[in-house]
Coordinates of C-alpha atoms in Angstrom, one line a residue:
Chain X
X1 CA -163.5 152.7 -116.7
X2 CA -161.4 150.7 -119.4
X3 CA -163.3 150.7 -122.7
X4 CA -164.2 146.9 -123.2
X5 CA -163.9 146.8 -127.0
X6 CA -160.1 147.6 -127.0
X7 CA -157.4 145.0 -126.2
X8 CA -153.8 144.7 -126.1
X9 CA -152.1 142.4 -128.8
X10 CA -148.5 141.7 -128.7
X11 CA -146.4 140.3 -131.8
X12 CA -142.7 140.1 -130.7
X13 CA -141.6 138.9 -134.2
X14 CA -142.6 142.5 -135.6
X15 CA -140.2 143.9 -133.3
X16 CA -137.7 146.1 -135.1
X17 CA -136.0 147.5 -131.7
X18 CA -136.4 151.1 -132.1
X19 CA -136.8 151.8 -128.5
X20 CA -139.7 154.1 -128.9
X21 CA -141.8 152.0 -126.3
X22 CA -139.1 152.2 -123.7
X23 CA -138.7 155.8 -124.2
X24 CA -142.7 156.4 -124.2
X25 CA -143.4 153.9 -121.2
X26 CA -141.5 156.5 -119.1
X27 CA -143.9 158.9 -119.7
X28 CA -146.9 157.0 -118.0
X29 CA -148.3 159.0 -115.0
X30 CA -148.4 155.9 -112.8
X31 CA -144.6 155.0 -113.0
X32 CA -143.5 158.4 -114.1
X33 CA -139.5 158.4 -115.4
X34 CA -139.4 154.5 -114.8
X35 CA -140.0 152.5 -117.9
X36 CA -141.6 149.3 -117.1
X37 CA -141.6 147.7 -120.7
X38 CA -138.8 145.1 -121.5
X39 CA -137.1 145.3 -124.7
X40 CA -134.9 142.0 -124.8
X41 CA -132.6 140.7 -127.3
X42 CA -134.0 137.2 -128.1
X43 CA -130.6 135.4 -128.3
X44 CA -127.8 138.1 -128.9
X45 CA -125.0 135.7 -129.7
X46 CA -126.6 134.7 -132.9
X47 CA -128.9 138.0 -133.8
X48 CA -130.2 141.4 -133.2
X49 CA -133.9 140.5 -133.2
X50 CA -135.4 142.0 -130.2
X51 CA -138.9 141.3 -128.3
X52 CA -141.0 143.8 -126.2
X53 CA -142.6 142.2 -123.2
X54 CA -145.3 143.8 -121.4
X55 CA -147.2 142.7 -118.5
X56 CA -149.6 139.9 -119.8
X57 CA -152.2 140.6 -116.9
X58 CA -152.8 136.9 -116.1
X59 CA -156.4 136.1 -114.8
X60 CA -155.2 134.4 -111.9
X61 CA -151.7 136.3 -111.5
X62 CA -148.8 134.1 -110.3
X63 CA -147.0 137.1 -109.1
X64 CA -149.8 138.4 -106.8
X65 CA -150.4 134.9 -105.2
X66 CA -146.8 134.5 -104.2
X67 CA -146.6 138.0 -102.7
X68 CA -146.3 137.6 -98.9
X69 CA -147.5 140.8 -98.1
X70 CA -150.7 141.1 -100.1
X71 CA -149.3 143.9 -102.2
X72 CA -150.2 143.0 -105.7
X73 CA -153.8 143.8 -106.4
X74 CA -156.0 142.8 -109.8
X75 CA -158.7 145.2 -110.1
X76 CA -162.2 144.8 -111.7
X77 CA -161.1 145.2 -115.1
X78 CA -158.3 142.4 -114.7
X79 CA -155.3 144.8 -114.8
X80 CA -152.6 143.6 -112.4
X81 CA -151.2 146.8 -110.7
X82 CA -147.6 147.5 -109.5
X83 CA -147.0 146.6 -105.7
X84 CA -148.9 148.6 -103.3
X85 CA -146.3 151.0 -101.7
X86 CA -147.2 150.7 -98.1
X87 CA -147.3 146.9 -98.4
X88 CA -144.4 145.8 -100.5
X89 CA -141.4 144.6 -98.6
X90 CA -139.2 144.0 -101.6
X91 CA -138.8 140.2 -101.6
X92 CA -138.6 139.6 -105.2
X93 CA -141.0 136.5 -104.9
X94 CA -142.9 138.1 -107.7
X95 CA -139.8 138.9 -110.0
X96 CA -138.6 135.3 -109.7
X97 CA -142.2 133.7 -110.0
X98 CA -143.8 135.6 -112.9
X99 CA -144.0 133.2 -115.9
X100 CA -143.4 136.0 -118.2
X101 CA -140.4 137.6 -116.3
X102 CA -142.3 141.1 -116.2
X103 CA -142.4 142.7 -112.5
X104 CA -139.1 144.9 -111.8
X105 CA -137.6 145.3 -108.6
X106 CA -136.5 148.8 -108.0
X107 CA -134.0 147.8 -105.3
X108 CA -133.3 151.8 -104.8
X109 CA -136.7 152.1 -103.8
X110 CA -137.6 148.7 -102.1
X111 CA -140.3 148.6 -104.3
X112 CA -141.9 146.2 -107.2
X113 CA -142.9 148.1 -110.1
X114 CA -144.3 146.7 -113.2
X115 CA -146.5 147.4 -116.7
X116 CA -149.8 148.2 -115.6
X117 CA -151.2 148.7 -119.2
X118 CA -150.9 152.5 -118.6
X119 CA -153.6 152.6 -116.1
X120 CA -153.9 156.3 -116.2
X121 CA -154.4 156.5 -119.9
X122 CA -156.6 153.0 -120.5
X123 CA -158.9 153.8 -117.8
X124 CA -159.9 156.8 -119.6
X125 CA -160.1 155.2 -122.8
X126 CA -156.8 156.2 -124.2
X127 CA -154.2 153.8 -125.6
X128 CA -151.2 152.5 -123.5
X129 CA -147.9 154.8 -124.3
X130 CA -146.2 151.8 -125.7
X131 CA -148.8 150.8 -128.3
X132 CA -149.4 154.5 -129.2
X133 CA -145.7 154.9 -130.6
X134 CA -145.1 151.5 -131.8
X135 CA -144.2 151.9 -135.6
X136 CA -144.3 148.4 -136.5
X137 CA -147.3 146.9 -134.7
X138 CA -145.6 144.6 -132.5
X139 CA -147.6 146.6 -129.8
X140 CA -151.1 147.1 -130.8
X141 CA -154.2 148.3 -128.9
X142 CA -157.5 148.4 -130.3
X143 CA -160.4 146.3 -131.5
X144 CA -160.2 142.5 -132.2
X145 CA -161.9 143.1 -135.6
X146 CA -159.8 145.6 -136.6
X147 CA -156.7 143.5 -136.1
X148 CA -158.2 140.5 -137.5
X149 CA -158.6 142.5 -140.6
X150 CA -154.9 143.4 -140.8
X151 CA -153.0 140.2 -139.8
X152 CA -153.2 136.6 -140.8
X153 CA -151.9 135.6 -137.1
X154 CA -154.6 134.9 -134.7
X155 CA -154.8 136.3 -131.3
X156 CA -154.5 133.7 -128.1
X157 CA -154.6 134.6 -124.4
X158 CA -153.7 131.1 -123.3
X159 CA -150.3 129.7 -122.8
X160 CA -149.2 126.3 -121.8
X161 CA -146.1 126.3 -119.5
X162 CA -145.5 122.6 -119.0
X163 CA -148.3 121.4 -117.0
X164 CA -149.5 124.9 -116.0
X165 CA -152.2 126.6 -118.0
X166 CA -152.0 130.5 -118.0
X167 CA -154.9 132.9 -119.3
X168 CA -154.2 136.4 -119.8
X169 CA -155.7 139.6 -120.6
X170 CA -153.4 140.6 -123.2
X171 CA -153.3 138.5 -126.3
X172 CA -150.2 137.2 -128.3
X173 CA -150.1 136.7 -132.0
X174 CA -149.8 133.4 -133.2
X175 CA -150.2 130.9 -136.2
X176 CA -154.0 131.3 -137.7
X177 CA -156.3 128.5 -136.0
X178 CA -154.0 128.0 -132.9
X179 CA -156.2 128.1 -129.7
X180 CA -153.2 128.2 -127.0
X181 CA -149.6 129.3 -127.3
X182 CA -147.6 126.1 -126.5
X183 CA -144.8 127.4 -124.6
X184 CA -141.3 125.0 -124.5
X185 CA -138.4 125.4 -122.4
X186 CA -136.6 122.1 -122.9
X187 CA -135.9 122.7 -126.8
X188 CA -134.2 125.9 -125.9
X189 CA -131.7 124.6 -123.2
X190 CA -128.3 123.9 -123.5
X191 CA -128.5 120.0 -122.8
X192 CA -125.4 118.0 -122.0
X193 CA -123.1 121.3 -121.6
X194 CA -123.9 122.3 -125.2
X195 CA -124.8 125.9 -125.6
X196 CA -128.2 126.7 -127.3
X197 CA -127.8 126.9 -131.3
X198 CA -131.0 127.7 -133.1
X199 CA -129.5 126.5 -136.2
X200 CA -129.8 122.9 -134.9
X201 CA -133.4 123.2 -134.4
X202 CA -135.9 123.0 -137.0
X203 CA -136.3 126.4 -137.6
X204 CA -136.7 127.3 -133.7
X205 CA -138.3 130.4 -134.3
X206 CA -135.9 133.1 -132.9
X207 CA -137.3 135.8 -135.3
X208 CA -134.2 136.3 -137.2
X209 CA -131.5 134.2 -136.0
X210 CA -131.1 132.5 -139.1
X211 CA -132.4 134.6 -141.9
X212 CA -131.5 138.0 -140.5
X213 CA -129.0 140.5 -142.4
X214 CA -126.5 140.1 -140.1
X215 CA -126.1 136.3 -140.7
X216 CA -126.9 136.4 -144.4
X217 CA -123.5 137.7 -145.4
X218 CA -121.8 134.8 -143.6
X219 CA -124.0 131.7 -144.6
X220 CA -123.9 130.1 -147.7
X221 CA -127.4 129.9 -149.2
X222 CA -127.4 126.3 -148.9
X223 CA -126.9 126.5 -145.1
X224 CA -129.9 128.8 -144.4
X225 CA -132.6 127.4 -142.2
X226 CA -135.8 126.7 -144.3
X227 CA -138.5 129.1 -143.4
X228 CA -141.0 126.5 -141.9
X229 CA -143.0 126.4 -138.8
X230 CA -142.3 124.6 -135.6
X231 CA -143.7 121.1 -134.4
X232 CA -146.4 122.8 -132.6
X233 CA -147.6 125.1 -135.7
X234 CA -151.1 124.1 -137.1
X235 CA -151.2 126.4 -139.8
X236 CA -149.5 124.2 -142.5
X237 CA -151.5 121.0 -141.7
Chain N
X1 CA -161.2 125.4 -92.1
X2 CA -157.9 124.8 -90.1
X3 CA -156.6 128.3 -90.7
X4 CA -159.9 130.0 -89.6
X5 CA -159.9 128.0 -86.4
X6 CA -156.2 129.1 -85.7
X7 CA -157.1 132.7 -86.7
X8 CA -160.1 132.6 -84.1
X9 CA -157.7 131.1 -81.4
X10 CA -155.4 133.8 -82.1
X11 CA -158.0 136.8 -81.8
X12 CA -159.3 135.2 -78.7
X13 CA -155.9 134.9 -77.4
X14 CA -154.9 138.4 -77.8
X15 CA -158.4 139.6 -76.4
X16 CA -157.4 137.7 -73.3
X17 CA -153.7 139.0 -73.3
X18 CA -155.1 142.6 -73.4
X19 CA -157.8 142.0 -70.8
X20 CA -155.0 140.4 -68.4
X21 CA -152.9 143.4 -69.1
X22 CA -155.7 145.7 -68.4
X23 CA -156.5 144.0 -65.1
X24 CA -152.9 143.6 -64.0
X25 CA -151.4 147.0 -65.1
X26 CA -154.4 148.8 -63.4
X27 CA -153.7 147.3 -60.1
X28 CA -157.1 145.3 -60.2
X29 CA -158.9 147.7 -62.0
X30 CA -158.5 150.2 -59.1
X31 CA -156.7 152.7 -61.7
X32 CA -159.2 151.9 -64.4
X33 CA -161.2 155.0 -65.6
X34 CA -164.7 154.0 -66.1
X35 CA -165.2 157.0 -68.4
X36 CA -162.6 155.3 -70.8
X37 CA -164.7 152.1 -71.0
X38 CA -165.7 152.7 -74.6
X39 CA -162.2 153.1 -75.8
X40 CA -161.4 149.7 -73.9
X41 CA -164.0 147.8 -75.4
X42 CA -163.3 149.1 -78.8
X43 CA -159.4 148.0 -78.2
X44 CA -160.4 144.7 -77.3
X45 CA -162.5 144.2 -80.3
X46 CA -159.4 145.5 -82.5
X47 CA -157.3 143.1 -80.9
X48 CA -159.5 140.1 -81.8
X49 CA -159.7 141.5 -85.3
X50 CA -155.8 142.1 -85.6
X51 CA -155.2 138.6 -84.2
X52 CA -157.6 136.9 -86.4
X53 CA -156.5 139.0 -89.5
X54 CA -152.8 138.6 -88.8
X55 CA -153.1 134.9 -88.3
X56 CA -155.0 134.5 -91.6
X57 CA -152.7 136.4 -93.4
X58 CA -149.4 134.8 -91.9
X59 CA -150.7 131.2 -92.9
X60 CA -150.8 132.0 -96.6
X61 CA -147.9 130.0 -98.3
X62 CA -145.7 132.9 -99.1
X63 CA -146.0 134.6 -95.7
X64 CA -145.6 131.7 -93.7
X65 CA -142.3 130.6 -95.7
X66 CA -141.0 133.8 -94.6
X67 CA -141.9 134.0 -91.2
X68 CA -140.6 130.4 -91.0
X69 CA -137.5 131.3 -92.4
X70 CA -137.0 134.4 -90.6
X71 CA -137.3 132.6 -87.4
X72 CA -135.0 130.0 -88.5
X73 CA -132.3 132.5 -89.7
X74 CA -132.8 134.7 -86.7
X75 CA -131.7 132.1 -84.3
X76 CA -129.1 130.3 -86.7
X77 CA -125.3 131.4 -85.5
X78 CA -123.2 133.1 -87.9
X79 CA -121.8 131.0 -90.4
X80 CA -123.9 128.2 -90.1
X81 CA -125.5 126.3 -93.0
X82 CA -128.7 127.6 -94.5
X83 CA -131.9 125.5 -94.1
X84 CA -131.3 124.1 -97.6
X85 CA -128.2 122.3 -95.8
X86 CA -126.0 123.7 -98.4
X87 CA -122.9 125.4 -96.5
X88 CA -122.6 129.1 -96.6
X89 CA -119.2 130.0 -97.8
X90 CA -119.1 133.4 -96.0
X91 CA -120.1 134.0 -92.5
X92 CA -123.2 136.3 -92.0
X93 CA -123.8 138.7 -89.4
X94 CA -125.7 137.3 -86.5
X95 CA -129.4 137.4 -87.1
X96 CA -130.4 139.7 -83.9
X97 CA -127.9 142.4 -85.4
X98 CA -129.3 142.5 -88.6
X99 CA -132.9 142.6 -87.4
X100 CA -132.1 145.6 -85.1
X101 CA -130.6 147.2 -87.7
X102 CA -133.6 146.3 -90.3
X103 CA -136.3 147.6 -87.6
X104 CA -134.2 150.8 -87.0
X105 CA -133.9 151.5 -90.4
X106 CA -137.4 150.5 -91.7
X107 CA -139.6 151.0 -88.7
X108 CA -138.0 154.2 -87.0
X109 CA -136.6 155.9 -89.6
X110 CA -138.5 154.3 -92.6
X111 CA -135.6 155.0 -94.7
X112 CA -137.1 152.9 -97.6
X113 CA -140.0 155.8 -97.9
X114 CA -137.3 158.6 -98.2
X115 CA -135.8 156.9 -101.1
X116 CA -139.2 156.9 -102.8
X117 CA -139.6 160.8 -102.1
X118 CA -138.5 163.3 -99.7
X119 CA -141.9 164.7 -99.6
X120 CA -143.7 161.5 -99.2
X121 CA -141.2 160.5 -96.5
X122 CA -142.2 163.5 -94.4
X123 CA -145.8 162.9 -94.9
X124 CA -145.4 159.3 -93.7
X125 CA -143.2 160.4 -90.5
X126 CA -145.8 163.0 -89.7
X127 CA -148.6 160.6 -89.9
X128 CA -146.9 157.3 -88.6
X129 CA -145.1 159.5 -85.7
X130 CA -148.2 161.4 -84.9
X131 CA -150.3 158.2 -84.7
X132 CA -148.0 156.4 -83.0
X133 CA -147.3 159.1 -80.2
X134 CA -150.9 159.4 -79.6
X135 CA -151.4 155.5 -79.3
X136 CA -148.5 155.6 -77.0
X137 CA -150.1 158.0 -74.7
X138 CA -154.0 156.8 -74.9
X139 CA -153.5 152.9 -74.7
X140 CA -151.6 153.3 -71.6
X141 CA -154.3 155.6 -69.9
X142 CA -157.3 153.9 -71.3
X143 CA -155.7 150.5 -70.0
X144 CA -155.0 152.2 -66.4
X145 CA -151.3 151.7 -66.8
X146 CA -150.6 155.1 -66.2
X147 CA -152.3 157.7 -64.0
X148 CA -151.7 161.1 -62.5
X149 CA -152.4 162.0 -58.9
X150 CA -151.6 164.7 -56.5
X151 CA -148.2 164.6 -54.5
X152 CA -148.9 164.6 -51.0
X153 CA -152.2 166.5 -50.9
X154 CA -150.4 169.4 -52.8
X155 CA -152.5 170.1 -55.9
X156 CA -149.7 172.1 -57.4
X157 CA -147.7 168.9 -57.7
X158 CA -148.5 166.0 -59.8
X159 CA -147.1 162.7 -59.8
X160 CA -147.0 160.0 -62.7
X161 CA -147.8 156.6 -61.7
X162 CA -146.8 153.8 -64.2
X163 CA -147.9 150.1 -63.2
X164 CA -147.9 150.9 -59.9
X165 CA -144.4 152.6 -59.8
X166 CA -143.7 156.2 -59.1
X167 CA -141.8 157.3 -62.3
X168 CA -141.9 161.0 -62.1
X169 CA -143.4 164.2 -60.3
X170 CA -143.4 167.8 -61.8
X171 CA -145.3 171.1 -61.1
X172 CA -148.2 171.7 -62.9
X173 CA -147.1 175.1 -63.7
X174 CA -143.7 173.6 -65.4
X175 CA -142.6 173.5 -69.0
X176 CA -142.8 169.5 -68.4
X177 CA -146.4 169.9 -67.2
X178 CA -147.4 171.9 -70.3
X179 CA -145.8 169.4 -72.7
X180 CA -147.2 166.4 -71.0
X181 CA -150.6 167.6 -70.8
X182 CA -150.3 168.8 -74.6
X183 CA -149.0 165.8 -76.0
X184 CA -151.8 164.5 -77.8
X185 CA -152.4 167.9 -79.1
X186 CA -148.9 168.0 -80.5
X187 CA -149.3 164.7 -81.8
X188 CA -152.6 166.0 -83.5
X189 CA -150.9 168.9 -85.4
X190 CA -148.4 166.4 -86.5
X191 CA -150.8 164.3 -87.9
X192 CA -152.8 167.3 -89.4
X193 CA -149.8 168.4 -91.3
X194 CA -149.2 164.8 -92.6
X195 CA -153.0 164.6 -93.7
X196 CA -152.7 168.1 -95.6
X197 CA -149.7 166.7 -97.5
X198 CA -151.2 163.4 -98.2
X199 CA -154.4 165.0 -99.5
X200 CA -152.5 167.2 -101.7
X201 CA -150.7 164.2 -103.3
X202 CA -154.1 162.4 -103.6
X203 CA -155.3 165.3 -105.5
X204 CA -152.7 166.4 -107.8
X205 CA -150.3 163.1 -108.4
X206 CA -151.7 161.8 -111.7
X207 CA -150.6 158.4 -111.0
X208 CA -152.0 158.4 -107.8
X209 CA -155.4 159.7 -109.0
X210 CA -155.7 156.8 -111.4
X211 CA -155.1 154.0 -109.4
X212 CA -156.3 155.1 -106.1
X213 CA -159.7 153.8 -104.7
X214 CA -162.1 155.7 -102.0
X215 CA -162.4 152.7 -99.6
X216 CA -158.4 151.8 -99.8
X217 CA -156.8 155.1 -100.0
X218 CA -159.4 157.8 -99.1
X219 CA -161.4 156.2 -96.3
X220 CA -158.2 156.2 -93.9
X221 CA -157.3 159.6 -94.5
X222 CA -160.8 160.5 -93.6
X223 CA -160.9 158.6 -90.4
X224 CA -157.7 159.6 -89.2
X225 CA -158.8 163.4 -89.9
X226 CA -162.1 162.5 -87.9
X227 CA -160.0 161.5 -84.9
X228 CA -157.7 164.4 -85.1
X229 CA -160.4 167.0 -85.6
X230 CA -162.8 165.7 -82.8
X231 CA -159.7 165.3 -80.5
X232 CA -158.8 168.9 -80.9
X233 CA -162.5 169.7 -80.7
X234 CA -162.2 168.7 -77.1
X235 CA -159.3 170.8 -76.3
X236 CA -161.2 174.0 -78.2
X237 CA -164.3 173.1 -75.9
X238 CA -162.5 173.2 -72.5
X239 CA -159.8 175.6 -73.3
X240 CA -161.9 178.4 -75.1
X241 CA -165.4 177.5 -74.8
X242 CA -165.7 176.9 -71.0
X243 CA -166.6 173.1 -72.1
X244 CA -169.3 173.9 -74.1
X245 CA -170.3 170.7 -76.3
X246 CA -167.5 168.6 -74.4
X247 CA -170.0 166.0 -73.7
X248 CA -171.1 165.6 -77.2
X249 CA -167.4 166.0 -78.7
X250 CA -166.3 163.2 -76.2
X251 CA -168.7 160.6 -77.7
X252 CA -168.1 161.7 -81.2
X253 CA -164.5 161.3 -80.7
X254 CA -164.9 158.1 -79.0
X255 CA -167.0 156.6 -82.0
X256 CA -164.2 158.1 -84.5
X257 CA -161.4 156.3 -82.4
X258 CA -163.1 153.0 -82.2
X259 CA -164.2 153.2 -86.0
X260 CA -160.4 153.7 -87.1
X261 CA -159.2 150.7 -84.6
X262 CA -161.8 148.5 -86.3
X263 CA -160.8 149.7 -89.7
X264 CA -157.1 149.0 -89.3
X265 CA -157.1 145.4 -89.3
X266 CA -159.3 145.1 -92.9
X267 CA -157.4 147.9 -94.7
X268 CA -154.4 149.4 -96.1
X269 CA -153.4 150.7 -92.6
X270 CA -152.8 147.1 -91.7
X271 CA -149.4 147.3 -93.3
X272 CA -148.2 148.5 -89.9
X273 CA -148.3 144.8 -88.9
X274 CA -147.7 143.3 -92.6
X275 CA -144.4 145.0 -92.7
X276 CA -143.2 142.8 -89.9
X277 CA -142.3 140.5 -92.8
X278 CA -140.1 143.0 -94.2
X279 CA -137.7 142.3 -91.1
X280 CA -137.9 138.4 -92.3
X281 CA -137.2 139.2 -95.9
X282 CA -134.2 141.5 -94.9
X283 CA -132.6 138.5 -92.8
X284 CA -133.5 136.3 -95.9
X285 CA -132.0 138.5 -98.3
X286 CA -128.9 138.9 -96.4
X287 CA -128.3 135.2 -95.9
X288 CA -129.3 134.5 -99.2
X289 CA -126.7 137.0 -100.5
X290 CA -123.9 135.3 -99.2
X291 CA -125.2 131.6 -99.4
X292 CA -125.5 129.3 -102.5
X293 CA -126.6 131.2 -105.7
X294 CA -129.2 129.8 -108.3
X295 CA -127.8 129.8 -111.9
X296 CA -130.1 129.9 -114.8
X297 CA -130.1 126.7 -116.6
X298 CA -130.4 128.2 -119.8
X299 CA -127.9 131.2 -119.7
X300 CA -126.0 130.2 -116.5
X301 CA -126.5 133.8 -114.9
X302 CA -126.7 134.0 -111.2
X303 CA -130.2 135.4 -110.6
X304 CA -131.3 134.5 -107.0
X305 CA -130.3 132.8 -103.9
X306 CA -130.9 128.8 -104.4
X307 CA -132.7 129.1 -101.0
X308 CA -135.4 131.4 -102.6
X309 CA -135.6 129.7 -105.5
X310 CA -136.3 126.4 -103.7
X311 CA -138.4 127.9 -101.5
X312 CA -140.6 129.4 -104.3
X313 CA -140.9 126.0 -106.0
X314 CA -142.6 124.8 -102.5
X315 CA -144.6 127.7 -102.5
X316 CA -145.9 127.4 -106.0
X317 CA -146.6 123.8 -105.4
X318 CA -148.6 124.9 -102.2
X319 CA -150.6 127.3 -104.2
X320 CA -151.6 125.0 -106.8
X321 CA -149.4 126.1 -109.5
X322 CA -147.1 123.6 -111.6
X323 CA -144.7 125.2 -113.8
X324 CA -142.7 121.7 -114.4
X325 CA -142.0 120.8 -117.8
X326 CA -140.9 117.2 -119.1
X327 CA -140.0 115.6 -122.2
X328 CA -137.4 113.5 -123.6
X329 CA -134.4 115.6 -122.2
X330 CA -135.7 115.1 -118.5
X331 CA -137.7 117.3 -116.5
X332 CA -137.1 121.1 -115.3
X333 CA -138.9 123.4 -113.3
X334 CA -139.6 126.9 -115.0
X335 CA -138.3 128.4 -111.6
X336 CA -134.8 127.3 -112.4
X337 CA -135.0 129.6 -115.7
X338 CA -134.2 133.4 -115.1
X339 CA -136.6 136.1 -115.5
X340 CA -134.5 137.4 -118.6
X341 CA -134.8 134.0 -120.5
X342 CA -138.2 133.8 -119.9
X343 CA -138.9 136.7 -121.8
X344 CA -136.5 135.8 -124.5
X345 CA -138.5 132.2 -124.5
X346 CA -141.7 133.8 -124.9
X347 CA -140.4 135.4 -128.2
X348 CA -138.8 132.3 -129.6
X349 CA -142.0 130.2 -128.7
X350 CA -144.2 132.7 -130.2
X351 CA -141.8 132.8 -133.5
X352 CA -141.8 129.1 -133.7
X353 CA -145.4 129.0 -134.0
X354 CA -145.7 131.4 -136.7
X355 CA -142.7 130.3 -138.6
X356 CA -140.4 133.7 -138.1

């Protein structure tokens, strides 16, 4: 039984890239020796900011719906599990279709594996491995009232991918008063053959691309992008 | 509703096909053993359930897409263009060869399980090998396709008749006779070894213990054990107990076998039919690897075959998902963004909302 009071809260902007979550993830009993968490450079050419990505455990999981073999199951607690070993045909539909890019295809095993929120631990009231070791609070597992007391950001579990609304079990920390995270793709594409340049956006939000220590040495103060919110933010009306 | 009708028709067709196979194979029921009627009825019910369940499953958009593509690619000659109408630059092996290889590697040798774990592979080989051997013996016997008869009035010599054709003869005291008369016991021993290994894994593996459920993971083991144990009890009864309790064990064994047959279509054991999809996937991946590739519209990386991306867009539409983005710049489909960029975009969008 999962503890109903405890929830997962994700804040990639707090990630310091220490890799502790990656190492701890591989200790989980349901995927021993295999790290399921992703630690991505947000935009490596322009900064060193990293972001952890765990399974968001969608209410209507796209990965499970596109599976041709009924291999991905969601349990009564809303946890979306790794592909069932007897059924997975290693087609990679789930890997390509997941809106968050979470499932991993283990080609050497012919098996899709993914974050299951450390089901061997959370099912008995313990924290997931990654949240246990994260030193910066990018991965937090606890009570909603506790995180509300600690952070100014608000947790949301609804994402708007263009015309598709996705609701999840895992929460994402966003600006205060936001009810859903508007997910934008077009602003981050290299239109007309131009590479994506975060400096040309109105503070696009790549957590440290404009203000990280890496770039401060090279940028004159006048060229630093102002620290203000994106067009969708409602925190500064 | 349409899919349900098709499933009912498929189930009924499979029942009729089985009935016809019994009637023809047993020589107009001449060699059908009435003592095995219960098994035959159970087989017919299971045939209906398998036909129904398989059709319902195969009509789901992602399964249907793979079966459709699998058939198209199987009969496509090497080097011809892919169904996306984009030319494949490198000729690919003919479909049947790939299919045969995939069949031998995935179904017979179960090589993918060996890569997941040696002990697990041995366990599965024992279970699937034992069960397949048992089914290969009992179905033809139950359906009257095979029967034994004395050769020319000599009770010491047996003749094997399959579908009305004499295929073999042997002395009842020969090694061949011992093996043939004990094949079901041999298969039972194989299955028991597999069951012990499976039970050990279910009891000791922390990950399996956390995620397994009684109905999905334990019941199939219990049912297979019931069939195996009651089958062996029949041997023990006639070999060592002078037939005591044989009648009772025969009924219990029949109930166990029919329960297992009816459980298969609605449980994890249905994977023995669902894995046919892996044959289509093998072919699909083979063709996809040599055909046009999809490059991420954000980073430019090659992340999948174009056929796969295009097919997934169709499947998502059929499932009611709409991951299209539109704006002043134009319209893009989220399927054209690679998984790594999607993870990066998650952080970028979150960072944008909080001004970091």
